[in-house]
Structure formats: C-alpha cells, structure tokens
C-alpha cells in the first residue's frame, strides 16, 4: 500500500520514497537526520522519518499528524515506504533510511538479542488485559470439539508469524490451562488468510486480530478464547523503535516527539471512530468491515515491567535463546 496519499490536505503528511531517502542519507553522511528547514513563516522545523505499518496500531501517528500535534512541536513527520512488515523495519533503521519505525516489541527484543543497536523510544499499543476489550483471539470451526486451550494438544494452530510473541503466548495459555505446550503445532500464513485455513480444515485453530477476528466470526467461526489476557495481560504490542545513533544525536527532537505522541495517543483513545476512519483510509479497508472490530489499547510509553514479562515468555517458549536487559532496550525519558 502507499501510505498517506489520501491526506494531502495535511501540510506535513508526506510519503518519502525509499530511494529518495537513501540518496539524501548518502548526501548527509556524518550529519544528524535532524536537519532543520524554514517554512514560509520562518519557523524552524525538524524532520523525523517514520516507517509505518498499515494497521490500526499506527493510528495515533496518522491522527497526530492530522490534528497538528507534531507540527505544534516543530516536527515535520515524513512516512517512509519500504517497511510494511516488522521484519523489514529494523533494516530500515540500521541503514539510516528511517529514523523511527513502528514494529512489534518482540521484533525489537529479537533485534537487541542479536546485538543490533536499536532502542524502543515510545509505545503505540499494548495487548489487552481483559477479554472484554481484547481485539485478538483464537478461533475454531463452529462445530469443533475444541472447547478450551488445553484441547489444542495435538492440534495445529495457524498464526501470522512463527517464533513470535503470539506463538509464545498461545503456548503459555495452553500450559496455564493444564495442557502441554510442546504438543501444539504451529503453521504460518498471512493474517487475512488464517480464518480461511480453519474453515477449509487446513488448521484446527487460528490466532486473529481485528478486523480479521470480527470478519472470521461473521463468517461462522467461533472464538475459543483470548490467550493474551490469560497468559500475558498488557504486554507491549506495537512500539516505536529507533537506532541508538538517532537517539544519541537528537535528544531534543525526541523529547518533542514524545510530547506530541502523548497527545496523539490520548486523542486516539478518546476518538475510536477517528481511528477506524484513519485505518479505512490508509489501509484501504472498507469502513463497514470495521464496524464490529475493536480498537487497540493505545499507549505512549512502554513500561519496563510489562516488557520484561514479554521477554520472559519469549525465552521460556523458545522464541529467544537468551534474555535481554529491559533497561538497555528502552530509551528513558529525559
């Protein structure tokens, strides 16, 4: 998808082609990416390039740009193409082609475990702490004999990414329910196709996030349960990650960004309809498909305690081979 073309009325909502950014980065070798430029009124602005994802988790950035929260802090947010999946985001940071990226906290943890110089600078979403507000869940066929997480022993579960936080948390939910996590098989497929795998018999269960969860239940699948509230309540979902070099070079701009992010997150939480409208526009999802979907729990800050709990789960269930220090992964507030 091409992010941002439909919001041209917002002066600073621009998409930067990856090739153009790479050229600029080469021209500015050795300089901070915090290059300033004057607008017509002579006000100095600072450019921050962010690699987005076309999911609801990114809504605070879209809405903050629309509402002028970043502009008010003297920031010009540019969205960089080329990192539409979590696996593609970290290389964009390390190559200098983006200043920040929206990626799963688990991807940042994994990168740090491999000694990549990245750091979490802000939150976007946490997974739900209770079933009522959870936008994710495991689905099974309507006539399935699976009635609880324990029954997943010997079964195949479809997820959107192997060796992921979803795999770890589902395994933990099985174990908490009295089952053997190592007897569950996982297969991978794109999120939009997971429900179809269950319907066709290619998988016994699938882990889905809205709007695909509500779409699956509308098609006749049923929700088996919500593994995150059971096994990992409130752990980080999508976070904003930057390279250490960017953070070290731009402390003032980062502080301003965090101020605008906090306002953007508050606005997103208070305006659920605006979140759905932004997602519909940016991800080209029909608005009526989002009617029954739940929005994420937006946060501006990643808490060390919940991040540590996620790291422990990733280690316990084999996603990580060794632990990661939370303090080294989080950039503290000034």
C-alpha atoms as a printed R data frame, in Angstrom:
    type eleno elety resid chain resno       x       y      z
1   ATOM     1    CA   UNK     A     1   0.000   0.000  0.000
2   ATOM     2    CA   UNK     A     2   1.022   3.613 -0.423
3   ATOM     3    CA   UNK     A     3   0.572   5.382  2.881
4   ATOM     4    CA   UNK     A     4  -0.638   8.937  3.070
5   ATOM     5    CA   UNK     A     5  -1.728   9.828 -0.451
6   ATOM     6    CA   UNK     A     6  -5.292  10.498  0.703
7   ATOM     7    CA   UNK     A     7  -4.290  13.030  3.348
8   ATOM     8    CA   UNK     A     8  -2.712  15.657  1.155
9   ATOM     9    CA   UNK     A     9  -4.641  18.391  2.935
10  ATOM    10    CA   UNK     A    10  -2.346  17.993  5.938
11  ATOM    11    CA   UNK     A    11   0.712  20.091  5.041
12  ATOM    12    CA   UNK     A    12   3.322  17.836  6.592
13  ATOM    13    CA   UNK     A    13   1.811  14.458  5.793
14  ATOM    14    CA   UNK     A    14   4.250  13.296  3.114
15  ATOM    15    CA   UNK     A    15   5.425   9.903  1.987
16  ATOM    16    CA   UNK     A    16   9.102   9.669  1.186
17  ATOM    17    CA   UNK     A    17  10.119   7.103 -1.412
18  ATOM    18    CA   UNK     A    18  12.826   4.833 -0.067
19  ATOM    19    CA   UNK     A    19  15.191   5.525 -2.929
20  ATOM    20    CA   UNK     A    20  14.957   9.266 -2.396
21  ATOM    21    CA   UNK     A    21  15.617   8.904  1.314
22  ATOM    22    CA   UNK     A    22  18.615   6.710  0.646
23  ATOM    23    CA   UNK     A    23  20.050   9.344 -1.671
24  ATOM    24    CA   UNK     A    24  19.517  12.043  0.925
25  ATOM    25    CA   UNK     A    25  21.105   9.892  3.608
26  ATOM    26    CA   UNK     A    26  24.215   9.464  1.490
27  ATOM    27    CA   UNK     A    27  24.403  13.200  0.903
28  ATOM    28    CA   UNK     A    28  24.192  13.859  4.627
29  ATOM    29    CA   UNK     A    29  26.676  11.223  5.752
30  ATOM    30    CA   UNK     A    30  28.060  12.167  9.108
31  ATOM    31    CA   UNK     A    31  25.233  14.644  9.829
32  ATOM    32    CA   UNK     A    32  22.256  14.299 12.125
33  ATOM    33    CA   UNK     A    33  18.944  13.390 10.494
34  ATOM    34    CA   UNK     A    34  17.580  16.337 12.480
35  ATOM    35    CA   UNK     A    35  18.277  18.758  9.608
36  ATOM    36    CA   UNK     A    36  16.055  21.826 10.018
37  ATOM    37    CA   UNK     A    37  14.196  23.762  7.351
38  ATOM    38    CA   UNK     A    38  12.260  27.017  7.466
39  ATOM    39    CA   UNK     A    39   8.678  27.215  6.344
40  ATOM    40    CA   UNK     A    40   7.220  30.342  4.767
41  ATOM    41    CA   UNK     A    41   6.822  31.973  8.149
42  ATOM    42    CA   UNK     A    42  10.437  31.431  9.085
43  ATOM    43    CA   UNK     A    43   9.654  28.829 11.766
44  ATOM    44    CA   UNK     A    44  12.313  26.159 12.126
45  ATOM    45    CA   UNK     A    45  11.050  22.577 11.788
46  ATOM    46    CA   UNK     A    46  12.733  19.247 12.367
47  ATOM    47    CA   UNK     A    47  12.127  16.285 10.073
48  ATOM    48    CA   UNK     A    48  11.608  12.820 11.542
49  ATOM    49    CA   UNK     A    49  11.178   9.935  9.089
50  ATOM    50    CA   UNK     A    50   8.975   7.104 10.356
51  ATOM    51    CA   UNK     A    51   8.389   3.697  8.748
52  ATOM    52    CA   UNK     A    52   4.684   2.960  9.340
53  ATOM    53    CA   UNK     A    53   2.571  -0.175  9.219
54  ATOM    54    CA   UNK     A    54  -0.895  -0.213  7.624
55  ATOM    55    CA   UNK     A    55  -2.616  -1.391 10.806
56  ATOM    56    CA   UNK     A    56  -4.769   0.229 13.491
57  ATOM    57    CA   UNK     A    57  -1.801   0.341 15.882
58  ATOM    58    CA   UNK     A    58  -0.330   3.198 13.830
59  ATOM    59    CA   UNK     A    59  -3.453   5.341 14.127
60  ATOM    60    CA   UNK     A    60  -2.034   7.711 16.790
61  ATOM    61    CA   UNK     A    61   0.637   8.864 14.321
62  ATOM    62    CA   UNK     A    62  -1.842   9.366 11.471
63  ATOM    63    CA   UNK     A    63  -4.237  11.229 13.755
64  ATOM    64    CA   UNK     A    64  -1.500  13.248 15.434
65  ATOM    65    CA   UNK     A    65  -0.410  14.437 12.007
66  ATOM    66    CA   UNK     A    66  -3.984  15.338 11.048
67  ATOM    67    CA   UNK     A    67  -4.566  17.199 14.306
68  ATOM    68    CA   UNK     A    68  -1.297  19.116 14.113
69  ATOM    69    CA   UNK     A    69   0.191  17.769 17.355
70  ATOM    70    CA   UNK     A    70   3.588  17.121 15.784
71  ATOM    71    CA   UNK     A    71   3.585  20.383 13.852
72  ATOM    72    CA   UNK     A    72   2.915  22.246 17.097
73  ATOM    73    CA   UNK     A    73   6.185  20.817 18.442
74  ATOM    74    CA   UNK     A    74   8.083  21.969 15.357
75  ATOM    75    CA   UNK     A    75   8.239  18.476 13.861
76  ATOM    76    CA   UNK     A    76   7.755  17.502 10.228
77  ATOM    77    CA   UNK     A    77   6.782  13.825 10.180
78  ATOM    78    CA   UNK     A    78   7.537  12.033  6.930
79  ATOM    79    CA   UNK     A    79   6.346   8.459  6.356
80  ATOM    80    CA   UNK     A    80   8.910   6.223  4.665
81  ATOM    81    CA   UNK     A    81   7.907   3.422  2.347
82  ATOM    82    CA   UNK     A    82   9.658   0.075  2.428
83  ATOM    83    CA   UNK     A    83   8.919  -1.367  5.863
84  ATOM    84    CA   UNK     A    84   5.363  -2.666  5.738
85  ATOM    85    CA   UNK     A    85   6.191  -5.681  7.959
86  ATOM    86    CA   UNK     A    86   8.002  -5.935 11.276
87  ATOM    87    CA   UNK     A    87  10.804  -7.955  9.691
88  ATOM    88    CA   UNK     A    88  11.527  -5.125  7.245
89  ATOM    89    CA   UNK     A    89  11.511  -2.312  9.796
90  ATOM    90    CA   UNK     A    90  14.770  -2.913 11.654
91  ATOM    91    CA   UNK     A    91  16.945  -2.903  8.485
92  ATOM    92    CA   UNK     A    92  15.445   0.475  7.549
93  ATOM    93    CA   UNK     A    93  16.669   1.895 10.847
94  ATOM    94    CA   UNK     A    94  20.125   0.369 10.681
95  ATOM    95    CA   UNK     A    95  20.651   1.539  7.100
96  ATOM    96    CA   UNK     A    96  19.730   5.106  8.052
97  ATOM    97    CA   UNK     A    97  16.724   5.140  5.735
98  ATOM    98    CA   UNK     A    98  14.311   5.804  8.606
99  ATOM    99    CA   UNK     A    99  14.662   7.498 11.974
100 ATOM   100    CA   UNK     A   100  11.907   5.513 13.691
101 ATOM   101    CA   UNK     A   101   9.802   2.500 12.840
102 ATOM   102    CA   UNK     A   102   6.528   1.067 14.049
103 ATOM   103    CA   UNK     A   103   7.267  -2.560 14.785
104 ATOM   104    CA   UNK     A   104   6.326  -5.219 17.284
105 ATOM   105    CA   UNK     A   105   8.059  -5.028 20.619
106 ATOM   106    CA   UNK     A   106   9.027  -8.665 20.035
107 ATOM   107    CA   UNK     A   107  10.895  -7.699 16.833
108 ATOM   108    CA   UNK     A   108  12.807  -5.039 18.751
109 ATOM   109    CA   UNK     A   109  13.602  -7.535 21.503
110 ATOM   110    CA   UNK     A   110  14.852 -10.073 18.981
111 ATOM   111    CA   UNK     A   111  16.996  -7.444 17.247
112 ATOM   112    CA   UNK     A   112  18.521  -6.405 20.556
113 ATOM   113    CA   UNK     A   113  19.222 -10.039 21.438
114 ATOM   114    CA   UNK     A   114  21.355 -10.138 18.281
115 ATOM   115    CA   UNK     A   115  23.265  -7.034 19.447
116 ATOM   116    CA   UNK     A   116  21.657  -4.726 16.913
117 ATOM   117    CA   UNK     A   117  21.850  -1.086 18.124
118 ATOM   118    CA   UNK     A   118  18.134  -0.341 18.355
119 ATOM   119    CA   UNK     A   119  16.055   1.045 21.196
120 ATOM   120    CA   UNK     A   120  12.360   1.475 21.986
121 ATOM   121    CA   UNK     A   121  11.543   5.184 22.170
122 ATOM   122    CA   UNK     A   122   7.771   5.094 22.567
123 ATOM   123    CA   UNK     A   123   4.706   2.955 22.723
124 ATOM   124    CA   UNK     A   124   1.777   2.582 20.375
125 ATOM   125    CA   UNK     A   125  -0.279  -0.346 21.687
126 ATOM   126    CA   UNK     A   126  -0.442  -2.915 24.456
127 ATOM   127    CA   UNK     A   127  -2.226  -6.222 24.203
128 ATOM   128    CA   UNK     A   128  -5.434  -6.279 26.229
129 ATOM   129    CA   UNK     A   129  -5.506  -7.068 29.924
130 ATOM   130    CA   UNK     A   130  -9.050  -8.485 29.862
131 ATOM   131    CA   UNK     A   131 -11.288 -10.325 27.421
132 ATOM   132    CA   UNK     A   132 -13.906  -7.573 27.092
133 ATOM   133    CA   UNK     A   133 -11.568  -5.151 25.320
134 ATOM   134    CA   UNK     A   134  -9.342  -7.693 23.559
135 ATOM   135    CA   UNK     A   135  -9.167  -7.203 19.809
136 ATOM   136    CA   UNK     A   136  -7.414 -10.557 19.353
137 ATOM   137    CA   UNK     A   137  -8.429 -14.164 19.873
138 ATOM   138    CA   UNK     A   138  -8.203 -17.779 18.820
139 ATOM   139    CA   UNK     A   139 -10.939 -19.033 16.520
140 ATOM   140    CA   UNK     A   140 -12.074 -22.561 15.718
141 ATOM   141    CA   UNK     A   141 -14.752 -24.049 13.480
142 ATOM   142    CA   UNK     A   142 -18.299 -23.713 14.761
143 ATOM   143    CA   UNK     A   143 -18.645 -27.495 15.142
144 ATOM   144    CA   UNK     A   144 -15.132 -28.033 16.540
145 ATOM   145    CA   UNK     A   145 -14.686 -30.344 19.525
146 ATOM   146    CA   UNK     A   146 -12.009 -27.980 20.872
147 ATOM   147    CA   UNK     A   147 -13.556 -26.266 23.879
148 ATOM   148    CA   UNK     A   148 -10.536 -24.790 25.638
149 ATOM   149    CA   UNK     A   149  -6.841 -24.043 25.286
150 ATOM   150    CA   UNK     A   150  -5.921 -27.415 26.776
151 ATOM   151    CA   UNK     A   151  -7.659 -29.141 23.860
152 ATOM   152    CA   UNK     A   152  -5.083 -27.655 21.483
153 ATOM   153    CA   UNK     A   153  -2.707 -30.503 22.400
154 ATOM   154    CA   UNK     A   154  -2.018 -32.438 19.224
155 ATOM   155    CA   UNK     A   155  -3.692 -29.760 17.117
156 ATOM   156    CA   UNK     A   156  -2.430 -27.282 14.519
157 ATOM   157    CA   UNK     A   157  -2.702 -23.559 15.163
158 ATOM   158    CA   UNK     A   158  -2.256 -21.048 12.337
159 ATOM   159    CA   UNK     A   159  -0.523 -17.757 13.194
160 ATOM   160    CA   UNK     A   160   0.890 -14.901 11.147
161 ATOM   161    CA   UNK     A   161   4.483 -15.387 12.296
162 ATOM   162    CA   UNK     A   162   6.433 -18.349 13.649
163 ATOM   163    CA   UNK     A   163   8.748 -17.779 16.626
164 ATOM   164    CA   UNK     A   164   6.667 -14.741 17.563
165 ATOM   165    CA   UNK     A   165   5.060 -13.347 20.684
166 ATOM   166    CA   UNK     A   166   1.766 -14.880 19.533
167 ATOM   167    CA   UNK     A   167   3.309 -18.352 19.468
168 ATOM   168    CA   UNK     A   168   4.799 -17.846 22.937
169 ATOM   169    CA   UNK     A   169   1.577 -16.522 24.460
170 ATOM   170    CA   UNK     A   170  -0.624 -19.231 22.942
171 ATOM   171    CA   UNK     A   171   1.818 -21.816 24.296
172 ATOM   172    CA   UNK     A   172   1.613 -20.175 27.718
173 ATOM   173    CA   UNK     A   173  -2.206 -20.179 27.591
174 ATOM   174    CA   UNK     A   174  -2.215 -23.907 26.809
175 ATOM   175    CA   UNK     A   175   0.117 -24.537 29.733
176 ATOM   176    CA   UNK     A   176  -1.897 -22.357 32.118
177 ATOM   177    CA   UNK     A   177  -4.972 -24.370 31.146
178 ATOM   178    CA   UNK     A   178  -3.295 -27.653 32.095
179 ATOM   179    CA   UNK     A   179  -2.089 -28.682 28.652
180 ATOM   180    CA   UNK     A   180   1.331 -29.472 27.194
181 ATOM   181    CA   UNK     A   181   2.565 -26.560 25.102
182 ATOM   182    CA   UNK     A   182   5.137 -28.668 23.270
183 ATOM   183    CA   UNK     A   183   2.344 -30.796 21.796
184 ATOM   184    CA   UNK     A   184   0.874 -27.886 19.836
185 ATOM   185    CA   UNK     A   185   1.938 -27.450 16.214
186 ATOM   186    CA   UNK     A   186   2.131 -24.004 14.632
187 ATOM   187    CA   UNK     A   187   1.946 -23.079 10.970
188 ATOM   188    CA   UNK     A   188   2.343 -19.659  9.373
189 ATOM   189    CA   UNK     A   189   0.164 -17.788  6.889
190 ATOM   190    CA   UNK     A   190  -0.722 -14.137  6.224
191 ATOM   191    CA   UNK     A   191  -3.250 -12.733  8.715
192 ATOM   192    CA   UNK     A   192  -6.031 -12.260  6.104
193 ATOM   193    CA   UNK     A   193  -5.841 -15.992  5.209
194 ATOM   194    CA   UNK     A   194  -5.811 -17.501  8.702
195 ATOM   195    CA   UNK     A   195  -9.566 -17.764  9.117
196 ATOM   196    CA   UNK     A   196  -9.893 -19.479  5.741
197 ATOM   197    CA   UNK     A   197  -7.382 -22.111  6.873
198 ATOM   198    CA   UNK     A   198  -9.693 -23.047  9.739
199 ATOM   199    CA   UNK     A   199 -12.777 -23.052  7.528
200 ATOM   200    CA   UNK     A   200 -11.075 -25.318  4.983
201 ATOM   201    CA   UNK     A   201  -9.652 -27.709  7.559
202 ATOM   202    CA   UNK     A   202  -6.043 -26.667  6.981
203 ATOM   203    CA   UNK     A   203  -5.716 -25.719 10.643
204 ATOM   204    CA   UNK     A   204  -7.637 -26.546 13.800
205 ATOM   205    CA   UNK     A   205  -7.440 -23.006 15.177
206 ATOM   206    CA   UNK     A   206  -6.103 -19.604 14.183
207 ATOM   207    CA   UNK     A   207  -4.984 -16.514 16.058
208 ATOM   208    CA   UNK     A   208  -6.559 -13.368 14.629
209 ATOM   209    CA   UNK     A   209  -6.574  -9.653 15.357
210 ATOM   210    CA   UNK     A   210  -9.369  -7.289 14.353
211 ATOM   211    CA   UNK     A   211 -10.666  -6.556 11.803
212 ATOM   212    CA   UNK     A   212  -9.881 -10.130 10.759
213 ATOM   213    CA   UNK     A   213 -11.197 -11.559 14.030
214 ATOM   214    CA   UNK     A   214 -14.621  -9.976 13.621
215 ATOM   215    CA   UNK     A   215 -14.644 -10.954  9.946
216 ATOM   216    CA   UNK     A   216 -13.965 -14.587 10.912
217 ATOM   217    CA   UNK     A   217 -16.768 -14.693 13.465
218 ATOM   218    CA   UNK     A   218 -19.129 -13.080 10.963
219 ATOM   219    CA   UNK     A   219 -18.291 -15.923  8.568
220 ATOM   220    CA   UNK     A   220 -19.275 -18.582 11.116
221 ATOM   221    CA   UNK     A   221 -16.117 -19.317 13.093
222 ATOM   222    CA   UNK     A   222 -16.288 -19.076 16.877
223 ATOM   223    CA   UNK     A   223 -13.889 -17.612 19.400
224 ATOM   224    CA   UNK     A   224 -12.202 -20.272 21.504
225 ATOM   225    CA   UNK     A   225 -10.651 -17.760 23.882
226 ATOM   226    CA   UNK     A   226  -8.292 -14.856 24.392
227 ATOM   227    CA   UNK     A   227  -4.733 -16.020 25.132
228 ATOM   228    CA   UNK     A   228  -3.174 -12.616 25.857
229 ATOM   229    CA   UNK     A   229  -5.403 -11.579 28.792
230 ATOM   230    CA   UNK     A   230  -4.936 -15.056 30.256
231 ATOM   231    CA   UNK     A   231  -1.192 -15.526 29.829
232 ATOM   232    CA   UNK     A   232   0.317 -12.087 29.107
233 ATOM   233    CA   UNK     A   233  -2.057  -9.271 30.094
234 ATOM   234    CA   UNK     A   234  -0.978  -5.827 28.986
235 ATOM   235    CA   UNK     A   235   2.324  -6.757 27.352
236 ATOM   236    CA   UNK     A   236   3.564  -4.401 24.607
237 ATOM   237    CA   UNK     A   237   2.173  -4.894 21.119
238 ATOM   238    CA   UNK     A   238   3.447  -2.390 18.572
239 ATOM   239    CA   UNK     A   239   6.133   0.082 19.639
240 ATOM   240    CA   UNK     A   240   8.184   2.861 18.097
241 ATOM   241    CA   UNK     A   241  11.808   1.865 17.672
242 ATOM   242    CA   UNK     A   242  14.840   3.927 16.655
243 ATOM   243    CA   UNK     A   243  18.532   3.370 16.122
244 ATOM   244    CA   UNK     A   244  20.786   4.278 19.016
245 ATOM   245    CA   UNK     A   245  22.670   6.693 16.765
246 ATOM   246    CA   UNK     A   246  19.494   8.670 16.048
247 ATOM   247    CA   UNK     A   247  18.554   8.815 19.735
248 ATOM   248    CA   UNK     A   248  22.013   9.943 20.807
249 ATOM   249    CA   UNK     A   249  22.176  12.637 18.137
250 ATOM   250    CA   UNK     A   250  18.687  14.063 18.646
251 ATOM   251    CA   UNK     A   251  17.651  14.231 22.317
252 ATOM   252    CA   UNK     A   252  15.699  17.495 21.964
253 ATOM   253    CA   UNK     A   253  13.728  16.308 18.967
254 ATOM   254    CA   UNK     A   254  12.955  13.026 20.713
255 ATOM   255    CA   UNK     A   255  11.584  14.893 23.739
256 ATOM   256    CA   UNK     A   256   9.332  16.975 21.473
257 ATOM   257    CA   UNK     A   257   8.215  13.861 19.623
258 ATOM   258    CA   UNK     A   258   7.214  12.185 22.872
259 ATOM   259    CA   UNK     A   259   5.161  15.212 23.880
260 ATOM   260    CA   UNK     A   260   3.261  15.069 20.582
261 ATOM   261    CA   UNK     A   261   2.924  11.279 20.791
262 ATOM   262    CA   UNK     A   262   1.272  11.500 24.214
263 ATOM   263    CA   UNK     A   263  -1.311  13.945 22.824
264 ATOM   264    CA   UNK     A   264  -1.843  11.737 19.780
265 ATOM   265    CA   UNK     A   265  -2.400   8.633 21.895
266 ATOM   266    CA   UNK     A   266  -4.910  10.458 24.111
267 ATOM   267    CA   UNK     A   267  -6.762  11.660 21.032
268 ATOM   268    CA   UNK     A   268  -6.864   8.152 19.517
269 ATOM   269    CA   UNK     A   269  -8.199   6.606 22.731
270 ATOM   270    CA   UNK     A   270 -10.888   9.288 23.009
271 ATOM   271    CA   UNK     A   271 -11.957   9.118 19.353
272 ATOM   272    CA   UNK     A   272 -12.459   5.473 18.341
273 ATOM   273    CA   UNK     A   273 -14.402   6.481 15.227
274 ATOM   274    CA   UNK     A   274 -11.485   8.561 14.005
275 ATOM   275    CA   UNK     A   275  -9.193   5.556 14.484
276 ATOM   276    CA   UNK     A   276 -11.403   3.403 12.263
277 ATOM   277    CA   UNK     A   277 -11.731   6.156  9.667
278 ATOM   278    CA   UNK     A   278  -7.955   6.582  9.508
279 ATOM   279    CA   UNK     A   279  -7.401   2.838  9.212
280 ATOM   280    CA   UNK     A   280 -10.030   2.576  6.483
281 ATOM   281    CA   UNK     A   281  -8.385   5.370  4.504
282 ATOM   282    CA   UNK     A   282  -4.766   4.347  4.961
283 ATOM   283    CA   UNK     A   283  -5.108   0.551  4.707
284 ATOM   284    CA   UNK     A   284  -7.907   0.750  2.137
285 ATOM   285    CA   UNK     A   285 -10.231  -1.365  4.268
286 ATOM   286    CA   UNK     A   286 -13.953  -0.717  3.710
287 ATOM   287    CA   UNK     A   287 -15.308   1.151  6.720
288 ATOM   288    CA   UNK     A   288 -18.221  -1.258  7.086
289 ATOM   289    CA   UNK     A   289 -15.738  -4.103  7.584
290 ATOM   290    CA   UNK     A   290 -14.517  -2.278 10.694
291 ATOM   291    CA   UNK     A   291 -17.962  -1.769 12.189
292 ATOM   292    CA   UNK     A   292 -17.712  -4.641 14.699
293 ATOM   293    CA   UNK     A   293 -13.957  -4.578 15.229
294 ATOM   294    CA   UNK     A   294 -12.345  -3.377 18.440
295 ATOM   295    CA   UNK     A   295  -9.589  -0.795 18.506
296 ATOM   296    CA   UNK     A   296  -6.250  -1.484 20.192
297 ATOM   297    CA   UNK     A   297  -5.313  -0.144 23.608
298 ATOM   298    CA   UNK     A   298  -3.108   2.819 22.692
299 ATOM   299    CA   UNK     A   299  -0.190   3.800 24.927
300 ATOM   300    CA   UNK     A   300   2.565   6.396 24.628
301 ATOM   301    CA   UNK     A   301   5.077   4.663 26.885
302 ATOM   302    CA   UNK     A   302   6.380   1.088 27.109
303 ATOM   303    CA   UNK     A   303   6.590   0.063 30.757
304 ATOM   304    CA   UNK     A   304   9.683  -1.908 31.844
305 ATOM   305    CA   UNK     A   305   7.602  -4.393 33.846
306 ATOM   306    CA   UNK     A   306   5.340  -5.477 31.006
307 ATOM   307    CA   UNK     A   307   8.255  -5.510 28.578
308 ATOM   308    CA   UNK     A   308  10.169  -7.744 30.983
309 ATOM   309    CA   UNK     A   309   7.193 -10.103 31.229
310 ATOM   310    CA   UNK     A   310   7.118 -10.391 27.435
311 ATOM   311    CA   UNK     A   311  10.849 -11.117 27.299
312 ATOM   312    CA   UNK     A   312  10.447 -13.888 29.900
313 ATOM   313    CA   UNK     A   313   7.727 -15.541 27.805
314 ATOM   314    CA   UNK     A   314   9.804 -15.309 24.632
315 ATOM   315    CA   UNK     A   315  12.709 -17.023 26.374
316 ATOM   316    CA   UNK     A   316  10.583 -19.670 28.087
317 ATOM   317    CA   UNK     A   317   8.924 -20.801 24.864
318 ATOM   318    CA   UNK     A   318  11.979 -20.725 22.640
319 ATOM   319    CA   UNK     A   319  11.429 -17.552 20.648
320 ATOM   320    CA   UNK     A   320  14.605 -16.126 22.208
321 ATOM   321    CA   UNK     A   321  17.649 -18.148 23.185
322 ATOM   322    CA   UNK     A   322  18.629 -15.753 25.976
323 ATOM   323    CA   UNK     A   323  17.152 -12.840 27.891
324 ATOM   324    CA   UNK     A   324  17.507  -9.147 27.049
325 ATOM   325    CA   UNK     A   325  18.016  -6.394 29.615
326 ATOM   326    CA   UNK     A   326  14.974  -4.105 29.575
327 ATOM   327    CA   UNK     A   327  16.978  -1.026 30.593
328 ATOM   328    CA   UNK     A   328  19.270  -1.395 27.591
329 ATOM   329    CA   UNK     A   329  16.272  -1.766 25.282
330 ATOM   330    CA   UNK     A   330  14.297   1.257 26.481
331 ATOM   331    CA   UNK     A   331  15.330   4.860 25.950
332 ATOM   332    CA   UNK     A   332  14.489   6.643 29.218
333 ATOM   333    CA   UNK     A   333  12.552   9.878 29.325
334 ATOM   334    CA   UNK     A   334  14.666  12.995 29.646
